[in-house]
Coordinates of C-alpha atoms and ligand atoms in Angstrom, one line a residue:
Chain R
M1 CA 84.5 74.6 98.1
S2 CA 83.6 72.6 101.2
P3 CA 80.0 71.7 101.5
T4 CA 79.7 69.0 98.9
A5 CA 77.9 66.4 101.0
A6 CA 75.9 68.9 103.1
P7 CA 73.0 70.7 101.5
A8 CA 74.0 73.6 99.2
P9 CA 74.5 76.8 101.4
P10 CA 72.4 79.8 100.6
L11 CA 74.1 81.9 97.9
A12 CA 74.9 85.5 98.4
P13 CA 74.0 88.1 95.7
E14 CA 77.1 89.3 93.7
I15 CA 79.2 91.6 95.7
A16 CA 82.7 91.0 94.4
D17 CA 82.5 92.6 90.9
P18 CA 84.7 95.8 91.2
R19 CA 82.4 97.6 88.7
L20 CA 79.5 97.4 91.2
Y21 CA 81.3 99.9 93.3
L22 CA 81.6 102.6 90.6
D23 CA 78.2 103.9 92.0
G24 CA 79.0 103.3 95.7
I25 CA 78.9 100.3 97.9
P26 CA 76.0 98.0 96.9
H27 CA 74.3 98.4 100.3
E28 CA 71.0 96.6 99.3
R29 CA 72.9 93.5 98.5
F30 CA 74.7 93.6 101.7
A31 CA 71.5 94.1 103.6
Q32 CA 70.1 91.0 101.8
I33 CA 73.1 89.0 103.0
R34 CA 72.9 90.3 106.6
A35 CA 69.2 89.0 106.6
M36 CA 70.1 85.4 105.4
P37 CA 70.3 82.7 108.0
G38 CA 74.0 81.9 108.7
L39 CA 76.6 83.0 106.3
G40 CA 76.1 83.4 102.4
W41 CA 78.2 81.5 100.0
H42 CA 79.6 83.6 97.2
A43 CA 81.1 82.0 94.0
Y44 CA 84.4 83.5 93.1
G45 CA 87.2 82.4 90.8
D46 CA 87.4 78.6 90.9
N47 CA 86.1 78.2 94.5
G48 CA 84.4 81.0 96.4
F49 CA 84.1 82.6 99.9
W50 CA 81.9 82.9 102.9
A51 CA 80.5 86.5 103.1
V52 CA 80.5 87.6 106.7
T53 CA 78.4 90.7 106.8
R54 CA 77.0 91.1 110.3
H55 CA 78.8 93.2 112.9
A56 CA 78.8 90.4 115.6
D57 CA 80.2 87.8 113.1
V58 CA 82.9 90.1 111.9
R59 CA 84.1 90.6 115.4
E60 CA 84.1 86.9 116.0
V61 CA 86.3 86.3 113.0
S62 CA 88.7 89.1 113.8
R63 CA 89.2 88.0 117.4
N64 CA 89.9 84.3 116.6
P65 CA 93.1 84.4 114.6
A66 CA 94.0 80.8 115.6
V67 CA 91.0 79.6 113.6
F68 CA 90.7 82.4 111.0
S69 CA 94.3 82.7 109.8
S70 CA 95.9 85.6 108.1
S71 CA 98.9 83.6 106.9
I72 CA 97.4 80.6 105.2
G73 CA 96.0 82.5 102.4
H74 CA 96.0 85.9 101.1
T75 CA 94.0 88.6 103.1
N76 CA 92.2 89.8 100.0
L77 CA 89.5 87.7 98.4
W78 CA 91.4 87.0 95.3
D79 CA 93.8 84.0 95.4
L80 CA 97.6 84.1 94.9
E81 CA 100.0 81.3 93.9
A82 CA 102.1 80.1 96.7
D83 CA 105.3 81.7 95.5
A84 CA 103.5 85.1 94.9
L85 CA 102.0 84.8 98.5
E86 CA 105.5 84.4 99.9
A87 CA 107.0 87.3 97.8
R88 CA 104.1 89.6 98.8
R89 CA 103.8 88.7 102.5
S90 CA 103.7 91.6 104.8
L91 CA 102.7 92.3 108.4
I92 CA 99.0 92.0 107.3
D93 CA 99.5 88.4 106.0
T94 CA 101.1 86.9 109.2
D95 CA 99.9 85.2 112.3
A96 CA 101.4 85.0 115.7
P97 CA 104.3 84.7 116.6
D98 CA 105.7 86.5 113.5
H99 CA 102.8 88.9 113.6
T100 CA 103.5 89.9 117.2
R101 CA 107.2 90.3 116.6
L102 CA 106.8 92.5 113.5
R103 CA 103.9 94.5 114.9
R104 CA 105.8 95.3 118.1
M105 CA 108.6 96.6 115.9
V106 CA 106.5 99.6 115.1
A107 CA 103.7 99.6 117.6
G108 CA 105.4 101.8 120.1
A109 CA 105.3 104.7 117.6
F110 CA 101.5 104.4 117.1
T111 CA 100.2 104.3 120.7
P112 CA 97.6 107.0 121.6
K113 CA 100.2 108.7 123.9
N114 CA 102.9 108.8 121.2
I115 CA 100.5 109.8 118.4
R116 CA 99.4 112.8 120.4
R117 CA 102.9 114.2 120.1
W118 CA 102.2 114.7 116.4
T119 CA 99.3 117.0 117.0
D120 CA 101.1 120.2 116.2
T121 CA 102.6 118.8 113.0
V122 CA 99.2 117.6 111.9
R123 CA 97.8 121.0 112.7
E124 CA 100.4 122.9 110.8
I125 CA 100.0 120.8 107.7
T126 CA 96.1 121.0 107.9
V127 CA 96.1 124.8 108.3
E128 CA 98.4 125.2 105.2
L129 CA 96.2 122.9 103.1
L130 CA 92.9 124.7 104.2
D131 CA 94.5 128.0 103.5
E132 CA 95.4 127.0 100.0
F133 CA 91.9 125.4 99.5
E134 CA 90.2 128.6 100.5
A135 CA 92.7 130.9 98.6
R136 CA 91.7 129.1 95.5
G137 CA 88.0 129.3 96.3
G138 CA 87.9 125.5 96.3
G139 CA 88.7 122.7 93.8
D140 CA 89.4 119.0 93.9
W141 CA 89.2 118.2 97.6
V142 CA 91.1 114.9 97.1
E143 CA 94.0 116.6 95.5
L144 CA 94.1 119.8 97.7
V145 CA 93.3 118.3 101.1
A146 CA 92.5 114.6 101.5
A147 CA 95.5 113.2 99.7
P148 CA 98.3 115.5 100.8
L149 CA 97.3 115.6 104.6
P150 CA 97.9 111.9 105.4
I151 CA 100.9 111.4 103.1
R152 CA 102.7 114.4 104.6
V153 CA 102.1 113.3 108.1
I154 CA 103.3 109.7 107.6
L155 CA 106.4 111.0 105.8
A156 CA 107.2 113.2 108.7
M157 CA 107.0 110.2 111.0
L158 CA 109.0 108.0 108.7
G159 CA 111.5 110.8 108.3
V160 CA 111.1 111.1 104.5
P161 CA 111.5 114.5 102.7
V162 CA 108.2 116.3 102.1
A163 CA 109.5 117.2 98.6
D164 CA 108.8 113.5 97.7
A165 CA 105.1 113.6 98.8
D166 CA 103.7 114.1 95.4
Y167 CA 105.7 111.1 94.0
L168 CA 104.6 108.8 96.8
V169 CA 100.9 109.9 96.2
E170 CA 101.3 109.2 92.6
L171 CA 102.7 105.7 93.4
S172 CA 99.8 105.1 95.8
N173 CA 97.3 106.0 93.1
Y174 CA 98.8 103.3 90.8
L175 CA 98.7 100.8 93.7
V176 CA 94.9 101.5 94.1
E177 CA 94.5 100.7 90.5
G178 CA 96.0 97.3 91.1
T179 CA 93.0 96.5 93.4
G180 CA 90.7 96.9 90.4
D181 CA 90.7 95.7 86.9
T182 CA 92.8 98.3 85.2
Q183 CA 96.4 99.3 85.3
S184 CA 97.3 102.4 83.4
I185 CA 101.1 101.9 83.6
P186 CA 103.1 99.3 81.7
P187 CA 104.7 96.4 83.6
D188 CA 108.1 97.9 83.1
A189 CA 107.3 101.3 84.5
F190 CA 109.7 102.6 87.1
G191 CA 112.3 100.2 85.6
N192 CA 110.5 97.3 87.1
T193 CA 111.8 93.9 86.0
T194 CA 109.8 91.7 88.6
E195 CA 106.9 89.7 87.4
L196 CA 103.9 91.6 88.4
R197 CA 102.1 88.8 90.2
L198 CA 105.0 88.7 92.7
L199 CA 104.4 92.4 93.5
P200 CA 101.8 93.8 96.0
F201 CA 98.7 94.9 94.1
N202 CA 100.2 93.4 90.9
S203 CA 101.7 96.9 90.4
P204 CA 105.1 98.1 89.1
A205 CA 104.4 101.0 91.5
S206 CA 105.2 98.5 94.3
H207 CA 108.7 98.0 92.8
A208 CA 109.2 101.8 92.9
L209 CA 108.1 101.9 96.5
F210 CA 110.4 99.2 97.5
E211 CA 113.3 101.0 95.8
Y212 CA 112.4 104.2 97.5
G213 CA 112.3 102.3 100.9
E214 CA 115.8 100.8 100.1
D215 CA 117.1 104.3 99.3
I216 CA 116.0 105.7 102.6
R217 CA 117.3 102.6 104.4
A218 CA 120.7 103.1 103.0
K219 CA 120.7 106.9 103.9
R220 CA 119.6 106.1 107.6
R221 CA 122.2 103.4 108.0
A222 CA 124.8 105.8 107.0
E223 CA 123.3 108.7 109.0
P224 CA 120.9 107.6 111.7
R225 CA 118.1 110.0 112.8
D226 CA 115.2 110.1 115.2
D227 CA 112.6 108.7 112.8
L228 CA 110.8 105.4 112.1
V229 CA 113.0 104.3 109.3
T230 CA 116.0 104.6 111.6
H231 CA 114.2 102.7 114.2
L232 CA 113.6 99.8 111.6
V233 CA 117.1 99.9 110.4
R234 CA 118.4 99.5 113.9
A235 CA 116.1 96.5 114.4
E236 CA 117.5 95.0 111.3
A237 CA 121.1 95.5 112.4
D238 CA 120.3 94.4 116.0
G239 CA 120.6 90.7 115.5
G240 CA 118.2 90.5 112.6
R241 CA 115.0 91.2 114.6
I242 CA 113.5 92.2 111.3
S243 CA 114.6 90.7 107.9
R244 CA 115.4 92.7 104.8
H245 CA 112.2 91.4 103.2
E246 CA 110.2 92.3 106.3
Y247 CA 111.6 95.8 106.2
R248 CA 110.8 96.4 102.6
H249 CA 107.2 95.3 103.1
L250 CA 106.7 97.2 106.3
F251 CA 107.9 100.4 104.6
H252 CA 105.6 99.8 101.7
L253 CA 102.7 99.0 104.1
L254 CA 103.3 102.2 106.2
V255 CA 103.3 104.4 103.1
F256 CA 100.4 102.9 101.5
A257 CA 98.2 101.9 104.4
G258 CA 98.8 105.2 106.1
N259 CA 97.8 107.3 103.1
E260 CA 95.2 105.8 100.8
T261 CA 92.8 104.9 103.8
T262 CA 93.0 108.3 105.5
R263 CA 92.5 110.1 102.3
T264 CA 89.4 108.0 101.7
A265 CA 88.0 108.9 105.1
I266 CA 88.7 112.6 104.5
S267 CA 87.0 112.5 101.1
H268 CA 83.9 110.8 102.2
G269 CA 83.9 112.9 105.4
A270 CA 83.8 116.1 103.3
M271 CA 80.9 114.7 101.1
A272 CA 79.0 113.7 104.2
L273 CA 79.4 117.2 105.8
A274 CA 78.3 118.9 102.6
A275 CA 75.3 116.7 102.3
N276 CA 74.3 117.0 106.0
R277 CA 74.8 120.5 106.8
D278 CA 72.7 120.2 109.9
Q279 CA 75.1 117.7 111.3
W280 CA 78.2 120.0 110.6
Q281 CA 76.3 122.9 112.2
R282 CA 76.0 120.8 115.4
V283 CA 79.8 120.6 115.4
L284 CA 80.1 124.3 114.8
D285 CA 77.9 124.9 117.7
D286 CA 79.5 122.4 120.1
R287 CA 83.1 121.6 119.5
A288 CA 82.8 118.8 122.1
L289 CA 81.2 116.8 119.1
V290 CA 84.5 116.7 117.3
E291 CA 85.3 113.3 118.7
S292 CA 82.0 111.6 117.9
A293 CA 82.0 113.3 114.5
T294 CA 85.5 111.9 113.8
E295 CA 84.4 108.4 114.5
E296 CA 81.2 108.9 112.5
V297 CA 83.2 110.1 109.5
I298 CA 85.4 107.1 109.7
R299 CA 82.4 104.7 110.1
W300 CA 80.6 106.5 107.2
A301 CA 83.6 106.3 104.9
T302 CA 84.7 102.7 105.7
P303 CA 87.8 103.1 103.5
I304 CA 88.6 99.4 103.6
L305 CA 85.6 97.4 102.4
H306 CA 86.9 93.9 103.3
M307 CA 89.6 91.7 104.8
R308 CA 89.8 88.0 104.3
R309 CA 90.8 85.2 106.6
T310 CA 91.2 81.5 105.8
A311 CA 89.9 78.8 108.0
A312 CA 92.8 76.9 109.7
S313 CA 90.5 74.1 110.7
D314 CA 86.9 73.0 110.4
C315 CA 84.7 75.3 112.4
E316 CA 81.4 77.0 112.6
L317 CA 80.3 80.6 112.5
A318 CA 76.7 81.9 112.8
G319 CA 75.6 78.3 112.5
T320 CA 77.2 77.7 109.2
P321 CA 79.8 74.9 109.0
I322 CA 83.0 76.1 107.6
A323 CA 85.8 73.6 106.3
A324 CA 89.5 74.0 106.7
G325 CA 90.8 76.0 103.8
D326 CA 87.6 78.0 103.1
K327 CA 87.8 81.7 102.5
V328 CA 86.0 83.8 105.1
V329 CA 85.6 87.4 104.0
M330 CA 84.7 90.1 106.5
W331 CA 82.8 93.0 104.9
Y332 CA 83.4 96.0 107.1
A333 CA 81.3 98.0 104.6
S334 CA 78.3 95.9 105.7
A335 CA 79.2 95.6 109.4
N336 CA 79.3 99.4 109.6
R337 CA 75.7 99.6 108.4
D338 CA 74.4 96.7 110.5
E339 CA 71.0 97.7 112.0
A340 CA 71.8 95.4 115.0
A341 CA 74.8 97.5 115.9
F342 CA 73.8 101.0 114.9
A343 CA 70.5 102.9 115.3
D344 CA 69.5 104.2 111.8
P345 CA 72.9 103.2 110.4
F346 CA 72.2 105.0 107.1
R347 CA 72.0 108.3 108.8
F348 CA 75.1 110.4 109.3
D349 CA 74.9 111.5 112.9
A350 CA 77.8 113.6 114.3
G351 CA 76.9 112.8 117.8
R352 CA 76.5 109.1 117.3
A353 CA 77.2 107.2 120.5
D354 CA 75.9 103.7 119.9
G355 CA 78.1 101.2 118.1
E356 CA 81.8 100.4 117.9
H357 CA 82.5 100.8 114.2
F358 CA 84.8 98.3 112.4
A359 CA 86.4 100.6 109.8
F360 CA 89.8 99.8 111.5
G361 CA 88.9 96.1 111.6
G362 CA 86.9 93.9 113.9
G363 CA 89.0 94.3 117.0
G364 CA 91.6 91.5 116.7
P365 CA 95.3 91.6 116.6
H366 CA 95.5 93.1 113.1
L367 CA 93.4 96.0 114.2
C368 CA 94.7 99.0 112.3
L369 CA 98.2 100.0 113.4
G370 CA 97.4 103.6 112.5
A371 CA 94.0 104.0 114.0
F372 CA 95.0 106.7 116.5
L373 CA 96.9 108.6 113.8
A374 CA 94.0 108.5 111.4
R375 CA 91.7 109.7 114.2
L376 CA 94.1 112.5 115.0
E377 CA 94.2 113.6 111.4
V378 CA 90.4 113.6 110.9
S379 CA 89.8 115.3 114.3
V380 CA 92.4 118.0 113.7
L381 CA 90.9 118.7 110.3
L382 CA 87.4 119.0 111.7
E383 CA 88.7 121.3 114.5
E384 CA 90.4 123.6 111.9
M385 CA 87.5 123.6 109.6
A386 CA 85.3 124.5 112.6
A387 CA 87.7 127.1 113.8
R388 CA 87.4 129.0 110.6
R389 CA 83.8 128.2 110.2
L390 CA 84.4 126.6 106.8
V391 CA 81.1 125.1 105.3
L392 CA 81.6 122.9 102.3
E393 CA 79.5 122.7 99.2
Q394 CA 80.0 119.7 96.9
L395 CA 80.1 120.5 93.2
G396 CA 79.1 117.6 91.1
E397 CA 79.5 113.9 91.5
P398 CA 82.8 112.2 92.8
V399 CA 84.8 110.0 90.7
R400 CA 85.0 106.7 92.5
A401 CA 87.5 103.9 92.3
A402 CA 86.3 100.6 90.7
S403 CA 87.3 98.4 93.6
N404 CA 85.8 95.9 95.9
F405 CA 88.6 96.5 98.4
V406 CA 89.0 100.2 98.8
H407 CA 86.2 102.8 99.0
G408 CA 88.3 105.1 97.0
V409 CA 87.4 108.5 95.8
L410 CA 89.7 109.7 93.0
S411 CA 88.3 113.2 92.8
V412 CA 85.5 115.3 94.2
D413 CA 85.1 119.1 93.7
M414 CA 84.3 121.1 96.7
A415 CA 84.0 124.8 97.4
P416 CA 83.5 127.0 100.4
A417 CA 79.7 127.6 100.6
A418 CA 78.2 131.0 100.1
G419 CA 78.6 133.1 103.3
S420 CA 81.1 130.6 104.8
S421 CA 84.8 131.3 105.4
G422 CA 86.6 131.6 102.2
G423 CA 83.4 131.5 100.2
P424 CA 81.5 134.1 98.3
R425 CA 79.8 136.7 100.6
Chain K
M1 CA 88.3 99.6 145.9
S2 CA 84.8 98.1 146.1
A3 CA 83.4 94.6 146.5
D4 CA 83.0 94.6 142.7
S5 CA 86.6 95.3 141.9
V6 CA 88.8 92.9 140.0
R7 CA 92.6 92.3 139.5
M8 CA 94.0 92.7 136.0
A9 CA 96.8 90.8 134.1
V10 CA 98.4 91.2 130.7
D11 CA 99.8 88.2 128.8
S12 CA 102.9 89.6 127.4
Q13 CA 103.2 86.9 124.7
R14 CA 99.9 88.0 123.1
C15 CA 100.2 91.8 123.7
I16 CA 100.7 93.7 120.4
G17 CA 101.6 96.9 122.1
G18 CA 99.0 99.3 120.6
G19 CA 98.1 100.9 124.0
Q20 CA 94.3 100.7 124.0
C21 CA 94.5 99.5 127.5
E22 CA 96.7 102.4 128.6
M23 CA 94.5 104.9 126.9
L24 CA 91.4 103.5 128.7
E25 CA 93.0 103.0 132.1
P26 CA 96.3 104.8 132.5
E27 CA 96.4 104.1 136.3
V28 CA 96.5 100.4 135.7
F29 CA 98.3 99.8 132.4
L30 CA 101.6 101.1 131.0
V31 CA 103.0 100.3 127.5
D32 CA 106.8 100.2 127.3
D33 CA 107.5 102.1 124.1
D34 CA 110.7 100.3 123.2
E35 CA 109.4 96.8 123.7
A36 CA 105.8 97.8 122.7
V37 CA 104.4 95.6 125.4
S38 CA 101.9 96.5 128.2
S39 CA 102.0 95.6 131.8
V40 CA 100.0 96.1 134.9
I41 CA 101.1 98.9 137.2
G42 CA 99.9 100.3 140.6
S43 CA 97.2 98.4 142.4
G44 CA 96.2 96.6 139.1
V45 CA 92.7 96.8 140.3
L46 CA 89.5 98.1 138.4
P47 CA 85.9 98.2 139.0
R48 CA 84.3 95.2 137.2
A49 CA 82.6 97.2 134.5
R50 CA 85.6 99.1 133.4
A51 CA 87.6 95.9 133.5
D52 CA 85.2 94.3 131.1
V53 CA 85.6 97.3 128.6
V54 CA 89.4 96.8 128.5
V55 CA 89.0 93.1 128.0
H56 CA 86.6 93.7 125.3
R57 CA 88.7 96.3 123.5
C58 CA 92.1 94.6 123.8
P59 CA 92.9 93.5 120.2
G60 CA 95.5 90.9 121.3
A61 CA 93.1 89.2 123.7
A62 CA 96.0 89.8 126.2
V63 CA 94.2 91.5 129.0
S64 CA 92.4 89.3 131.5
I65 CA 90.7 89.4 134.8
V66 CA 92.5 87.2 137.2
G67 CA 90.2 87.3 140.1
P68 CA 88.6 89.5 142.7
E69 CA 90.5 92.5 144.2
S70 CA 92.2 90.8 147.1
Ligands
HEM501 C1 90.9 106.1 108.3 C2 92.0 105.6 108.0 C3 92.3 104.1 108.1 C4 91.5 103.0 108.0 C5 90.0 103.0 107.7 C6 92.3 101.8 108.2 C7 91.8 100.5 108.1 C8 92.5 99.3 108.3 C9 92.0 98.0 108.3 C10 90.6 97.6 108.0 C11 93.1 97.1 108.6 C12 92.9 95.7 108.8 C13 92.4 95.3 110.2 C14 92.2 93.8 110.3 O1 92.6 93.0 109.5 O2 91.7 93.5 111.4 C15 94.2 98.0 108.7 C16 95.5 97.5 109.1 C17 96.6 98.3 109.1 N1 96.7 99.7 109.0 FE1 95.1 100.9 108.7 N2 93.6 102.2 108.3 C18 93.7 103.5 108.3 C19 94.7 104.3 108.5 C20 96.1 103.9 108.7 C21 97.2 104.6 109.0 C22 97.2 106.2 109.1 C23 98.2 103.8 109.1 C24 99.7 104.3 109.3 C25 100.7 103.7 109.4 C26 97.7 102.4 108.9 C27 98.5 101.2 109.0 C28 97.9 100.0 109.0 C29 98.8 98.8 109.1 C30 100.3 98.8 109.1 C31 97.9 97.7 109.2 C32 98.2 96.2 109.4 C33 98.2 95.8 110.8 C34 98.3 94.4 111.1 O3 98.2 93.5 110.1 O4 98.7 94.1 112.2 N3 96.4 102.5 108.7 N4 93.9 99.3 108.6
SF4_502 S1 95.3 96.7 124.7 FE1 96.0 94.6 124.8 S2 97.3 94.3 123.0 FE2 97.0 96.5 123.3 S3 98.7 97.1 124.5 FE3 97.1 96.7 125.9 S4 97.4 94.5 126.5 FE4 98.6 94.9 124.7

């Protein structure tokens, strides 16, 4: 930790313990940190991190990648040994120029214009899942709707058989466990022989996902198609614009990042709509609100709670001196409830028009690649729920992930409300 | 345009090709899908307030205002 000579910085309350998140985000603690002058210092492991919790400060960190680096340290708050960091490095843990090169490898597929082309696919999948949900009279929303929707969409984009969706959802679930304290599978699961600390999320499921990516790569090399994997395979063949390591990690990232996050948004979104029926009624009465409701669902959910940067040089943020090498952790979970950016931030408002939320990151070069895809999925879901006038009723408490990184919901029972489409009359 | 219009530019080294600019101002920005890089098209001119929005939203800090309209 840096400030040895300087007076001790104000200490932030505990926010890193994954168990705190079993009952939801510890919002009061974040509010305390937002109210502190400057940044709060948080002890963690054998050094600690600066807790960046205000909306404006998160933006500042995101938009200054030359100072707040993604490649020097890990982008999660826990530390990695140097060899593990290298072995696990993906797009997310790079800075320009590597970042720009890798990002452009896939960016074209995710522009608003090109994402819009997937609208019909997203709609077909959504209708099928909602039909099934209604036919069963409800059930676990995560299993029936929130998990399968994004995975089927990203698999369609990658060009991966839909029959493998369940397997990839299962792998993602194990990866999420790796962000918490528990792993329910043994180190040699899926035939893994790699040391766990060298695998993303310390999880043998990462090995399985890499293998899966290699398998598809081999198939597309032999028989090219019009899909994202073929595109990446071409880039690899084409003078090594992307290395084998980069391909493996990009594939892993596309599957995991595109799936766990959107699932979380859809799960929290359903809970918010069930708990705030007046807000859902507004959308039913005026479909023009789908766009703002989509953003509000994503702000409300904030599926990724934090991302970390590491100071590349001595600098200052919010009046707090930061030393080169210090960890700087942006808490999106807090920025998205910042009173300075949102009027009445703890209110779910389907027509909200005030702030720019940071669920996709604070607006720097790592801004979520899949943001427009996730928006499309959430908005088509809301449209289709509205079209059939489906009103949700939440049955019981959700089972949450014990994680300080993802705002995960493992399961939550929902049913069509009485009188609503698919519900008891 | 008006007295308050400005000329836009894109730094292709910094651009990450996500297309926020094109979504906001399709008359002025075009992203090449293969290269995933944006460039200025047409008159390249925007009213000041709209120009500021694009600069604010560009995640690569690649969009800039290079001067007044003419
Ligand atoms: C609601 C859903 C989603 C949320 C909340 C979300 C959130 C995030 C966040 C917070 C980041 C880091 C931003 C930063 O460091 O500035 C990120 C990066 C990323 N996301 Fe998403 N994401 C979502 C959906 C998706 C989808 C559907 C994909 C599909 C491929 C995706 C792919 C990625 C990738 C590849 C990155 C790394 C980008 C980079 O480092 O340049 N995400 N996402
Ligand atoms: S918004 Fe910025 S980074 Fe994105 S495509 Fe346009 S110029 Fe490039």
